mmCIF file of C-alpha atoms in Angstrom:
data_model
loop_
_atom_site.group_PDB
_atom_site.id
_atom_site.type_symbol
_atom_site.label_atom_id
_atom_site.label_comp_id
_atom_site.label_asym_id
_atom_site.label_seq_id
_atom_site.Cartn_x
_atom_site.Cartn_y
_atom_site.Cartn_z
ATOM 1 C CA MET Q 118 116.870 49.298 -5.226
ATOM 2 C CA LYS Q 119 116.194 53.101 -6.787
ATOM 3 C CA ARG Q 120 116.140 51.101 -9.913
ATOM 4 C CA LEU Q 121 113.571 48.835 -8.784
ATOM 5 C CA MET Q 122 111.447 51.423 -7.374
ATOM 6 C CA THR Q 123 111.311 53.529 -10.516
ATOM 7 C CA ILE Q 124 109.897 50.533 -12.800
ATOM 8 C CA GLY Q 125 107.556 50.097 -10.197
ATOM 9 C CA LEU Q 126 106.268 53.979 -10.572
ATOM 10 C CA ILE Q 127 106.083 53.266 -13.657
ATOM 11 C CA VAL Q 128 104.341 50.028 -13.740
ATOM 12 C CA ALA Q 129 101.696 51.909 -11.553
ATOM 13 C CA ALA Q 130 101.116 54.740 -13.656
ATOM 14 C CA ALA Q 131 100.518 52.335 -16.840
ATOM 15 C CA GLY Q 132 97.975 50.682 -14.614
ATOM 16 C CA LEU Q 133 96.583 54.197 -13.659
ATOM 17 C CA LEU Q 134 96.317 55.598 -17.597
ATOM 18 C CA ILE Q 135 94.669 51.342 -18.480
ATOM 19 C CA VAL Q 136 91.956 51.943 -15.751
ATOM 20 C CA GLU Q 137 91.116 56.051 -16.676
ATOM 21 C CA GLU Q 138 90.995 54.614 -20.283
ATOM 22 C CA LEU Q 139 88.273 51.733 -19.406
ATOM 23 C CA SER Q 140 86.432 54.084 -17.403
ATOM 24 C CA ALA Q 141 86.084 56.549 -19.904
ATOM 25 C CA GLN Q 142 82.806 56.973 -21.367
ATOM 26 C CA ALA Q 143 80.962 58.927 -23.947
ATOM 27 C CA SER Q 144 76.959 59.521 -23.917
ATOM 28 C CA THR Q 145 74.310 60.747 -26.267
ATOM 29 C CA ASN Q 146 70.609 61.431 -26.482
ATOM 30 C CA GLN Q 147 67.503 60.648 -28.654
ATOM 31 C CA THR Q 148 64.274 61.592 -28.350
ATOM 32 C CA VAL Q 149 61.143 59.650 -28.551
ATOM 33 C CA THR Q 150 57.809 60.258 -29.828
ATOM 34 C CA VAL Q 151 55.083 58.817 -28.453
ATOM 35 C CA SER Q 152 51.137 59.310 -28.191
ATOM 36 C CA VAL Q 153 48.006 57.158 -28.224
ATOM 37 C CA GLY Q 154 44.791 57.557 -30.883
ATOM 38 C CA GLU Q 155 41.384 57.274 -30.148
ATOM 39 C CA VAL Q 156 40.430 53.076 -30.064
ATOM 40 C CA TYR Q 157 36.862 51.828 -30.807
ATOM 41 C CA LYS Q 158 37.095 48.106 -31.215
ATOM 42 C CA ILE Q 159 33.696 45.849 -30.929
ATOM 43 C CA ALA Q 160 33.264 42.438 -31.500
ATOM 44 C CA VAL Q 161 30.669 39.594 -31.089
ATOM 45 C CA SER Q 162 31.165 36.095 -30.496
ATOM 46 C CA GLY Q 163 29.282 34.779 -33.197
ATOM 47 C CA ASN Q 164 25.391 35.052 -34.687
ATOM 48 C CA PRO Q 165 22.231 33.862 -32.410
ATOM 49 C CA GLY Q 166 20.356 31.057 -33.023
ATOM 50 C CA ALA Q 167 17.319 31.282 -35.554
ATOM 51 C CA LEU Q 168 14.549 32.884 -33.521
ATOM 52 C CA SER Q 169 10.823 30.842 -34.617
ATOM 53 C CA ILE Q 170 7.760 31.100 -33.067
ATOM 54 C CA THR Q 171 5.684 27.655 -33.179
ATOM 55 C CA GLU Q 172 3.302 28.323 -30.074
ATOM 56 C CA GLY Q 173 0.373 30.492 -28.934
ATOM 57 C CA VAL Q 174 -2.199 30.706 -26.532
ATOM 58 C CA ALA Q 175 -5.460 30.017 -27.928
ATOM 59 C CA GLY Q 176 -7.771 33.071 -27.465
ATOM 60 C CA LEU Q 177 -4.417 35.211 -27.445
ATOM 61 C CA ASN Q 178 -3.493 37.530 -30.468
ATOM 62 C CA GLN Q 179 0.000 37.895 -29.060
ATOM 63 C CA LEU Q 180 2.131 34.359 -30.299
ATOM 64 C CA THR Q 181 4.675 33.120 -27.876
ATOM 65 C CA SER Q 182 7.820 35.136 -27.972
ATOM 66 C CA VAL Q 183 10.928 33.003 -28.945
ATOM 67 C CA SER Q 184 14.807 34.410 -27.356
ATOM 68 C CA ASP Q 185 18.157 34.172 -27.645
ATOM 69 C CA ASN Q 186 20.599 34.942 -25.666
ATOM 70 C CA SER Q 187 23.612 32.854 -26.274
ATOM 71 C CA THR Q 188 26.271 35.171 -27.920
ATOM 72 C CA THR Q 189 28.432 37.501 -26.490
ATOM 73 C CA TYR Q 190 30.031 41.173 -27.132
ATOM 74 C CA GLY Q 191 33.159 43.021 -25.978
ATOM 75 C CA ILE Q 192 34.290 46.628 -26.218
ATOM 76 C CA THR Q 193 37.651 48.654 -25.924
ATOM 77 C CA GLN Q 194 37.550 52.271 -26.250
ATOM 78 C CA ASN Q 195 39.788 55.207 -24.879
ATOM 79 C CA VAL Q 196 38.040 58.380 -25.650
ATOM 80 C CA ALA Q 197 35.189 59.283 -23.051
ATOM 81 C CA ASN Q 198 32.624 58.759 -21.099
ATOM 82 C CA THR Q 199 30.094 59.725 -23.941
ATOM 83 C CA VAL Q 200 30.723 56.443 -25.976
ATOM 84 C CA LYS Q 201 27.308 54.304 -26.928
ATOM 85 C CA ILE Q 202 26.656 51.162 -28.931
ATOM 86 C CA SER Q 203 23.660 51.798 -31.953
ATOM 87 C CA ALA Q 204 21.645 48.989 -33.360
ATOM 88 C CA GLN Q 205 20.627 48.616 -36.712
ATOM 89 C CA LEU Q 206 18.604 46.224 -38.614
ATOM 90 C CA SER Q 207 19.070 45.797 -42.202
ATOM 91 C CA ALA Q 208 15.717 46.503 -43.154
ATOM 92 C CA ALA Q 209 12.510 46.610 -41.003
ATOM 93 C CA LEU Q 210 10.281 43.663 -40.700
ATOM 94 C CA PRO Q 211 6.767 43.560 -41.592
ATOM 95 C CA ALA Q 212 4.044 44.918 -39.367
ATOM 96 C CA GLY Q 213 3.639 42.808 -36.248
ATOM 97 C CA PHE Q 214 6.605 41.006 -36.546
ATOM 98 C CA THR Q 215 8.952 42.649 -33.490
ATOM 99 C CA LEU Q 216 12.513 42.140 -33.081
ATOM 100 C CA ARG Q 217 13.978 42.923 -29.439
ATOM 101 C CA LEU Q 218 17.776 43.357 -28.543
ATOM 102 C CA GLN Q 219 19.546 43.929 -24.980
ATOM 103 C CA LEU Q 220 23.141 43.874 -24.452
ATOM 104 C CA ALA Q 221 24.233 43.511 -20.968
ATOM 105 C CA SER Q 222 26.953 46.606 -19.994
ATOM 106 C CA THR Q 223 29.088 46.562 -17.025
ATOM 107 C CA LYS Q 224 30.860 49.984 -18.233
ATOM 108 C CA GLY Q 225 27.586 52.075 -19.419
ATOM 109 C CA THR Q 226 23.864 52.390 -19.413
ATOM 110 C CA SER Q 227 22.285 49.248 -21.068
ATOM 111 C CA ALA Q 228 18.996 50.738 -22.442
ATOM 112 C CA GLY Q 229 17.180 47.317 -21.730
ATOM 113 C CA LEU Q 230 15.410 45.055 -24.204
ATOM 114 C CA VAL Q 231 14.956 47.686 -27.497
ATOM 115 C CA ASP Q 232 12.715 47.220 -30.660
ATOM 116 C CA ILE Q 233 14.954 47.350 -33.611
ATOM 117 C CA SER Q 234 12.287 45.820 -36.280
ATOM 118 C CA SER Q 235 11.913 49.341 -38.010
ATOM 119 C CA GLY Q 236 15.546 48.971 -39.352
ATOM 120 C CA SER Q 237 16.241 52.258 -37.983
ATOM 121 C CA SER Q 238 19.523 53.083 -35.571
ATOM 122 C CA VAL Q 239 18.434 52.686 -31.991
ATOM 123 C CA ASP Q 240 20.757 53.634 -29.013
ATOM 124 C CA VAL Q 241 21.162 50.320 -27.003
ATOM 125 C CA VAL Q 242 24.339 51.127 -24.189
ATOM 126 C CA THR Q 243 24.971 54.284 -23.380
ATOM 127 C CA ALA Q 244 27.762 56.396 -21.133
ATOM 128 C CA ILE Q 245 30.407 53.679 -21.654
ATOM 129 C CA ALA Q 246 33.008 54.369 -19.638
ATOM 130 C CA ARG Q 247 37.061 54.667 -21.107
ATOM 131 C CA GLY Q 248 38.063 50.792 -20.629
ATOM 132 C CA ALA Q 249 36.979 47.188 -22.101
ATOM 133 C CA ASP Q 250 34.405 45.642 -21.424
ATOM 134 C CA ALA Q 251 34.407 41.720 -22.410
ATOM 135 C CA ASN Q 252 31.796 38.938 -22.636
ATOM 136 C CA GLN Q 253 28.617 40.958 -21.840
ATOM 137 C CA THR Q 254 25.568 38.967 -23.253
ATOM 138 C CA VAL Q 255 23.714 39.641 -26.282
ATOM 139 C CA SER Q 256 19.760 38.969 -25.668
ATOM 140 C CA TYR Q 257 17.522 38.439 -28.578
ATOM 141 C CA THR Q 258 13.423 38.175 -27.939
ATOM 142 C CA PHE Q 259 11.044 38.096 -31.214
ATOM 143 C CA SER Q 260 7.415 37.968 -31.021
ATOM 144 C CA ALA Q 261 4.566 38.287 -33.545
ATOM 145 C CA THR Q 262 0.990 38.725 -33.542
ATOM 146 C CA ALA Q 263 -1.209 36.216 -35.025
ATOM 147 C CA ASP Q 264 -3.215 38.755 -37.190
ATOM 148 C CA ALA Q 265 0.062 39.460 -38.434
ATOM 149 C CA GLY Q 266 0.638 36.186 -40.323
ATOM 150 C CA THR Q 267 3.394 33.659 -41.171
ATOM 151 C CA LEU Q 268 6.626 34.729 -41.818
ATOM 152 C CA ALA Q 269 8.881 32.441 -43.886
ATOM 153 C CA PRO Q 270 12.934 32.210 -42.663
ATOM 154 C CA THR Q 271 14.261 36.111 -42.966
ATOM 155 C CA VAL Q 272 17.466 36.752 -42.901
ATOM 156 C CA ARG Q 273 18.475 40.137 -41.393
ATOM 157 C CA THR Q 274 21.664 41.750 -40.220
ATOM 158 C CA VAL Q 275 22.010 43.783 -36.730
ATOM 159 C CA THR Q 276 24.694 45.869 -36.946
ATOM 160 C CA LEU Q 277 26.185 46.879 -33.623
ATOM 161 C CA THR Q 278 28.378 50.482 -33.922
ATOM 162 C CA LEU Q 279 30.184 52.306 -30.974
ATOM 163 C CA THR Q 280 30.706 55.806 -31.591
ATOM 164 C CA ASN Q 281 31.425 58.682 -29.677
#
């Protein structure tokens, strides 16, 4: 009986050693550095249709303007509430021909329908809050006066710039 008890104690002690080894732990540490840089992203859904004036009213110098609002734009920015979008036509239009642009915005203040005919940079949305603004309407209106004459199909590039 003494011998059975001794064997039992030895088995129990061995079991404790095994459990202790199984529950032994080791740990280490890692240092992780994270950051987010300034993000300025702007994209458009495509190009507007051709803007061709073919109508006027007898006795009026101002011809019937044409518009297109078939495209959209989206932005993402994480910088500040002072971010803006400016627009610039690649080259000025001749006198008597006017191209206007309007960008809708839920994150900033739209300047409304802005004349971009001169080829100079013009602010079209200001005070844009941090975040994203998607599927916002881009509207173009083209007008001309009768005394300006005709204009053969003319291609211009409009550059939209998101900046602080």
